[in-house]
Amino acid sequence: MTEDRDERQRHLPAGRKAQLAAYVADAGQVTVGELAERFGVSIDTVRRDLDQLSAEGILVRTYGGAVSLATVSRTDRAVDQRLTFQEREKEKIATLAAGLVQDGSTIMINGGTTTLALARNLRQHRDLTVATNNLLVPGALPATAVRDIYIFGGAVRSLTLATVGPVSFRANTGAELDVSCDLALIGVGAVDADAGYTTSNLAEAAMMQEMLSRATRVAILADSSKFGRRLFAQVSELGVADYLVTDRMPAPEMRDALEANEVELVVPANPPRPREAKG
């Protein structure tokens, strides 16, 4: 009897989506084709269901399928895995963040796949000085966009392909050279109204903090799946940033917290506006 009821419910949109969400949560990662076969519906129907479930924050849409929130929440995933998460959202963020970068300026970019997407989106820029701990950024930067590229030294985290160490360089004499930038573009692992910006690794958090301290302006980059979450190490409180660049409007509580901390929310419907840095 229960099996018959479940079978009837499967062909109702609400029932199907509930079962689909439960299946993704249990499997962790699925493809559109797999779901279409399992639930006996078309590829287009599955895509619409996944898009709606993603918009509702129930799962995370990926190219060709979806992953559960629990899978996304696992820390220290390798770069090749993270490249497939929230691809469209990262491209939206990268396009918006590129609009904050001024020709001839000096920018700092941290490790991560969202900042990697940003680097690729600097095609229209010129005469940039870029300092980064992201080992993939130099190869992604358009040659026409940059004047100089610098990589911060330190230990290399193979999972993230980023260095972890001091935000500094040394002269031939061994003396430490003070560095600063016009804009720091920092990707974070989570954003919370109370906890601020957080990440999963303590050493990375310390390095990101130092990048923020050396910047005239700060842009935090985070897709909407990271809202309302907190990870192990705090990078900074909300108010340290001048901008939060994301793919869609957060919940009212988050919007209110950002406004109270004078953080400009940059989303596709609200592109960046030039303004003075804080302080």
Short mmCIF file of C-alpha atoms in Angstrom, two decimals:
data_model
loop_
_atom_site.label_atom_id
_atom_site.label_comp_id
_atom_site.label_asym_id
_atom_site.label_seq_id
_atom_site.Cartn_x
_atom_site.Cartn_y
_atom_site.Cartn_z
CA MET A 1 0.00 0.00 0.00
CA THR A 2 2.79 2.42 0.97
CA GLU A 3 4.70 1.52 -2.19
CA ASP A 4 1.63 2.30 -4.36
CA ARG A 5 1.19 5.68 -2.63
CA ASP A 6 4.86 6.53 -3.16
CA GLU A 7 4.56 5.57 -6.83
CA ARG A 8 1.54 7.84 -7.32
CA GLN A 9 3.24 10.70 -5.48
CA ARG A 10 6.33 10.37 -7.67
CA HIS A 11 4.34 11.67 -10.64
CA LEU A 12 3.14 14.75 -8.77
CA PRO A 13 5.56 17.71 -9.06
CA ALA A 14 5.69 18.46 -5.32
CA GLY A 15 6.07 14.82 -4.38
CA ARG A 16 8.67 14.21 -7.05
CA LYS A 17 10.76 17.17 -5.99
CA ALA A 18 10.64 16.07 -2.35
CA GLN A 19 11.81 12.60 -3.30
CA LEU A 20 14.42 14.04 -5.67
CA ALA A 21 15.80 16.26 -2.91
CA ALA A 22 15.94 13.31 -0.52
CA TYR A 23 17.73 11.21 -3.14
CA VAL A 24 20.37 13.89 -3.77
CA ALA A 25 20.89 14.33 -0.02
CA ASP A 26 21.46 10.58 0.33
CA ALA A 27 23.64 10.15 -2.79
CA GLY A 28 25.69 13.31 -2.27
CA GLN A 29 26.27 13.92 -5.99
CA VAL A 30 24.07 12.99 -8.97
CA THR A 31 23.71 13.66 -12.70
CA VAL A 32 20.65 14.90 -14.56
CA GLY A 33 20.54 11.70 -16.61
CA GLU A 34 20.61 9.55 -13.50
CA LEU A 35 17.70 11.45 -11.98
CA ALA A 36 15.66 11.38 -15.19
CA GLU A 37 16.01 7.61 -15.41
CA ARG A 38 15.28 7.02 -11.74
CA PHE A 39 12.16 9.19 -11.62
CA GLY A 40 10.89 8.44 -15.12
CA VAL A 41 10.75 12.05 -16.33
CA SER A 42 12.47 14.07 -19.04
CA ILE A 43 15.88 15.70 -18.78
CA ASP A 44 14.26 19.14 -19.05
CA THR A 45 11.89 18.35 -16.17
CA VAL A 46 14.79 17.29 -13.95
CA ARG A 47 16.69 20.45 -14.82
CA ARG A 48 13.70 22.61 -13.88
CA ASP A 49 13.28 20.73 -10.61
CA LEU A 50 16.97 21.10 -9.76
CA ASP A 51 16.95 24.80 -10.62
CA GLN A 52 14.00 25.35 -8.29
CA LEU A 53 15.50 23.27 -5.48
CA SER A 54 18.76 25.18 -5.86
CA ALA A 55 16.90 28.52 -5.70
CA GLU A 56 15.21 27.32 -2.51
CA GLY A 57 18.59 26.49 -0.97
CA ILE A 58 17.86 22.75 -0.71
CA LEU A 59 20.76 21.59 -2.88
CA VAL A 60 23.53 23.04 -5.04
CA ARG A 61 23.20 23.00 -8.81
CA THR A 62 26.28 21.94 -10.78
CA TYR A 63 27.03 21.55 -14.45
CA GLY A 64 25.16 18.38 -15.49
CA GLY A 65 23.64 17.61 -12.11
CA ALA A 66 23.54 18.57 -8.44
CA VAL A 67 25.22 17.96 -5.10
CA SER A 68 23.86 17.92 -1.59
CA LEU A 69 24.51 20.73 0.87
CA ALA A 70 26.36 18.24 3.06
CA THR A 71 28.77 17.55 0.21
CA VAL A 72 29.33 21.25 -0.36
CA SER A 73 29.95 21.75 3.35
CA ARG A 74 32.84 19.31 3.47
CA THR A 75 36.03 21.24 3.96
CA ASP A 76 39.27 21.05 2.00
CA ARG A 77 37.89 19.64 -1.25
CA ALA A 78 40.44 19.50 -4.04
CA VAL A 79 40.41 22.26 -6.65
CA ASP A 80 39.26 19.98 -9.47
CA GLN A 81 36.19 19.04 -7.39
CA ARG A 82 35.38 22.62 -6.41
CA LEU A 83 35.59 23.83 -10.00
CA THR A 84 32.34 21.99 -10.76
CA PHE A 85 30.35 23.59 -7.91
CA GLN A 86 28.23 26.68 -8.55
CA GLU A 87 29.93 27.34 -11.90
CA ARG A 88 27.30 29.71 -13.24
CA GLU A 89 27.13 31.57 -9.94
CA LYS A 90 30.91 31.98 -9.85
CA GLU A 91 30.89 33.42 -13.37
CA LYS A 92 28.27 35.98 -12.34
CA ILE A 93 30.36 36.95 -9.32
CA ALA A 94 33.55 37.13 -11.40
CA THR A 95 31.94 39.48 -13.92
CA LEU A 96 30.67 41.77 -11.16
CA ALA A 97 33.95 41.73 -9.23
CA ALA A 98 35.89 42.61 -12.39
CA GLY A 99 33.83 45.80 -12.50
CA LEU A 100 35.43 46.88 -9.21
CA VAL A 101 38.96 46.65 -10.62
CA GLN A 102 40.39 49.85 -12.08
CA ASP A 103 43.01 49.92 -14.83
CA GLY A 104 46.50 50.61 -13.55
CA SER A 105 45.66 49.47 -10.02
CA THR A 106 47.31 46.94 -7.71
CA ILE A 107 45.13 44.06 -6.57
CA MET A 108 45.53 41.07 -4.26
CA ILE A 109 43.68 37.82 -5.02
CA ASN A 110 43.56 34.85 -2.67
CA GLY A 111 43.22 31.14 -3.39
CA GLY A 112 39.97 29.59 -4.56
CA THR A 113 37.90 28.88 -7.64
CA THR A 114 35.75 32.02 -7.46
CA THR A 115 38.84 34.23 -7.54
CA LEU A 116 40.21 32.06 -10.35
CA ALA A 117 37.07 32.87 -12.36
CA LEU A 118 37.67 36.54 -11.57
CA ALA A 119 41.20 36.37 -12.99
CA ARG A 120 39.82 35.05 -16.29
CA ASN A 121 37.30 37.90 -16.39
CA LEU A 122 39.92 40.68 -16.44
CA ARG A 123 40.23 40.57 -20.24
CA GLN A 124 39.18 44.20 -20.70
CA HIS A 125 41.61 45.54 -18.10
CA ARG A 126 45.08 46.94 -18.63
CA ASP A 127 48.25 47.67 -16.66
CA LEU A 128 47.34 45.71 -13.51
CA THR A 129 49.76 44.66 -10.80
CA VAL A 130 48.54 41.39 -9.29
CA ALA A 131 49.80 39.75 -6.09
CA THR A 132 48.32 36.38 -5.17
CA ASN A 133 48.80 33.12 -3.29
CA ASN A 134 46.64 31.32 -5.88
CA LEU A 135 49.01 29.26 -8.04
CA LEU A 136 46.41 28.97 -10.82
CA VAL A 137 45.88 32.72 -11.18
CA PRO A 138 49.04 33.61 -13.20
CA GLY A 139 48.06 31.20 -15.97
CA ALA A 140 44.44 32.42 -15.96
CA LEU A 141 45.22 36.13 -16.17
CA PRO A 142 44.96 37.54 -19.71
CA ALA A 143 48.45 38.62 -20.80
CA THR A 144 47.10 41.95 -22.05
CA ALA A 145 45.68 42.82 -18.63
CA VAL A 146 48.78 42.70 -16.44
CA ARG A 147 51.93 44.68 -15.95
CA ASP A 148 53.41 42.54 -13.14
CA ILE A 149 52.41 39.35 -11.32
CA TYR A 150 53.76 38.34 -7.91
CA ILE A 151 53.26 35.08 -5.99
CA PHE A 152 53.42 35.12 -2.20
CA GLY A 153 55.78 32.47 -0.88
CA GLY A 154 55.22 29.84 1.77
CA ALA A 155 54.07 26.26 1.99
CA VAL A 156 51.91 24.97 -0.87
CA ARG A 157 48.58 23.34 0.02
CA SER A 158 48.16 20.72 -2.70
CA LEU A 159 44.40 20.47 -2.18
CA THR A 160 43.84 24.15 -2.92
CA LEU A 161 46.93 24.85 -5.06
CA ALA A 162 47.61 27.95 -2.99
CA THR A 163 50.51 29.05 -0.83
CA VAL A 164 50.15 29.69 2.87
CA GLY A 165 52.59 32.12 4.45
CA PRO A 166 53.36 35.78 5.01
CA VAL A 167 51.90 38.48 2.77
CA SER A 168 55.30 40.01 2.08
CA PHE A 169 58.39 39.89 -0.11
CA ARG A 170 62.09 40.24 0.71
CA ALA A 171 64.77 42.34 -0.92
CA ASN A 172 68.12 40.85 -1.92
CA THR A 173 69.50 42.11 1.38
CA GLY A 174 66.95 40.00 3.26
CA ALA A 175 64.97 43.00 4.48
CA GLU A 176 61.19 42.64 4.33
CA LEU A 177 59.49 44.89 1.80
CA ASP A 178 56.21 46.45 2.86
CA VAL A 179 53.43 45.83 0.31
CA SER A 180 49.89 47.17 -0.10
CA CYS A 181 47.16 47.17 -2.72
CA ASP A 182 44.29 49.27 -3.99
CA LEU A 183 41.80 46.39 -3.82
CA ALA A 184 41.82 42.95 -2.17
CA LEU A 185 39.46 40.43 -3.78
CA ILE A 186 38.98 37.64 -1.27
CA GLY A 187 36.95 34.48 -1.70
CA VAL A 188 35.63 33.02 1.56
CA GLY A 189 34.03 29.73 2.59
CA ALA A 190 31.05 31.09 4.51
CA VAL A 191 29.22 34.32 5.34
CA ASP A 192 27.13 34.80 8.47
CA ALA A 193 25.49 37.89 9.94
CA ASP A 194 27.06 37.21 13.36
CA ALA A 195 30.27 35.29 12.56
CA GLY A 196 31.22 37.40 9.55
CA TYR A 197 33.46 35.81 6.92
CA THR A 198 34.96 32.42 7.76
CA THR A 199 37.00 29.65 6.19
CA SER A 200 37.95 26.10 7.07
CA ASN A 201 41.73 26.41 7.44
CA LEU A 202 43.42 28.41 10.18
CA ALA A 203 46.58 29.27 8.23
CA GLU A 204 44.55 30.42 5.22
CA ALA A 205 42.39 32.58 7.47
CA ALA A 206 45.48 34.28 8.89
CA MET A 207 46.84 34.96 5.40
CA MET A 208 43.49 36.34 4.21
CA GLN A 209 43.36 38.62 7.27
CA GLU A 210 46.76 40.04 6.35
CA MET A 211 45.67 40.64 2.76
CA LEU A 212 42.65 42.59 4.03
CA SER A 213 44.84 44.68 6.33
CA ARG A 214 47.03 45.74 3.38
CA ALA A 215 44.16 46.84 1.13
CA THR A 216 42.65 50.28 0.60
CA ARG A 217 39.39 48.63 -0.45
CA VAL A 218 38.10 45.10 0.22
CA ALA A 219 35.72 42.99 -1.86
CA ILE A 220 34.53 39.67 -0.43
CA LEU A 221 33.46 37.13 -3.06
CA ALA A 222 30.99 34.41 -2.03
CA ASP A 223 28.20 32.56 -3.84
CA SER A 224 24.79 32.34 -2.19
CA SER A 225 25.25 28.71 -1.04
CA LYS A 226 27.67 30.09 1.59
CA PHE A 227 25.16 32.40 3.30
CA GLY A 228 24.09 31.66 6.85
CA ARG A 229 27.01 29.32 7.48
CA ARG A 230 30.14 29.54 9.59
CA LEU A 231 33.37 27.57 9.32
CA PHE A 232 36.26 26.95 11.69
CA ALA A 233 38.31 30.14 11.40
CA GLN A 234 37.08 33.72 11.18
CA VAL A 235 38.64 35.84 8.45
CA SER A 236 36.99 39.07 9.58
CA GLU A 237 33.79 40.66 10.77
CA LEU A 238 31.27 41.82 8.16
CA GLY A 239 32.21 45.49 8.39
CA VAL A 240 35.81 45.00 7.24
CA ALA A 241 34.58 44.66 3.66
CA ASP A 242 33.59 47.51 1.39
CA TYR A 243 31.73 45.11 -0.93
CA LEU A 244 30.13 41.67 -0.78
CA VAL A 245 29.92 40.32 -4.32
CA THR A 246 27.48 37.45 -4.79
CA ASP A 247 25.10 35.89 -7.30
CA ARG A 248 21.73 36.77 -5.73
CA MET A 249 20.15 38.70 -2.90
CA PRO A 250 20.60 37.14 0.55
CA ALA A 251 17.85 36.84 3.16
CA PRO A 252 16.57 40.03 4.82
CA GLU A 253 18.54 39.37 8.02
CA MET A 254 21.79 39.25 6.07
CA ARG A 255 20.90 42.32 4.01
CA ASP A 256 20.14 44.27 7.19
CA ALA A 257 23.46 43.21 8.76
CA LEU A 258 25.40 44.25 5.66
CA GLU A 259 23.65 47.61 5.54
CA ALA A 260 24.30 48.21 9.25
CA ASN A 261 28.01 47.53 8.62
CA GLU A 262 28.10 49.77 5.52
CA VAL A 263 28.94 46.87 3.20
CA GLU A 264 27.72 47.43 -0.35
CA LEU A 265 25.90 44.37 -1.70
CA VAL A 266 26.90 43.73 -5.31
CA VAL A 267 24.56 41.37 -7.18
CA PRO A 268 23.53 41.09 -10.86
CA ALA A 269 20.56 43.42 -10.26
CA ASN A 270 22.77 45.90 -8.38
CA PRO A 271 26.19 46.26 -10.10
CA PRO A 272 29.05 48.04 -8.29
CA ARG A 273 29.24 51.79 -7.90
CA PRO A 274 32.54 53.64 -7.47
CA ARG A 275 33.05 54.90 -3.91
CA GLU A 276 35.67 55.81 -1.35
CA ALA A 277 37.16 53.12 0.87
CA LYS A 278 36.23 52.94 4.54
CA GLY A 279 38.25 54.65 7.21
#
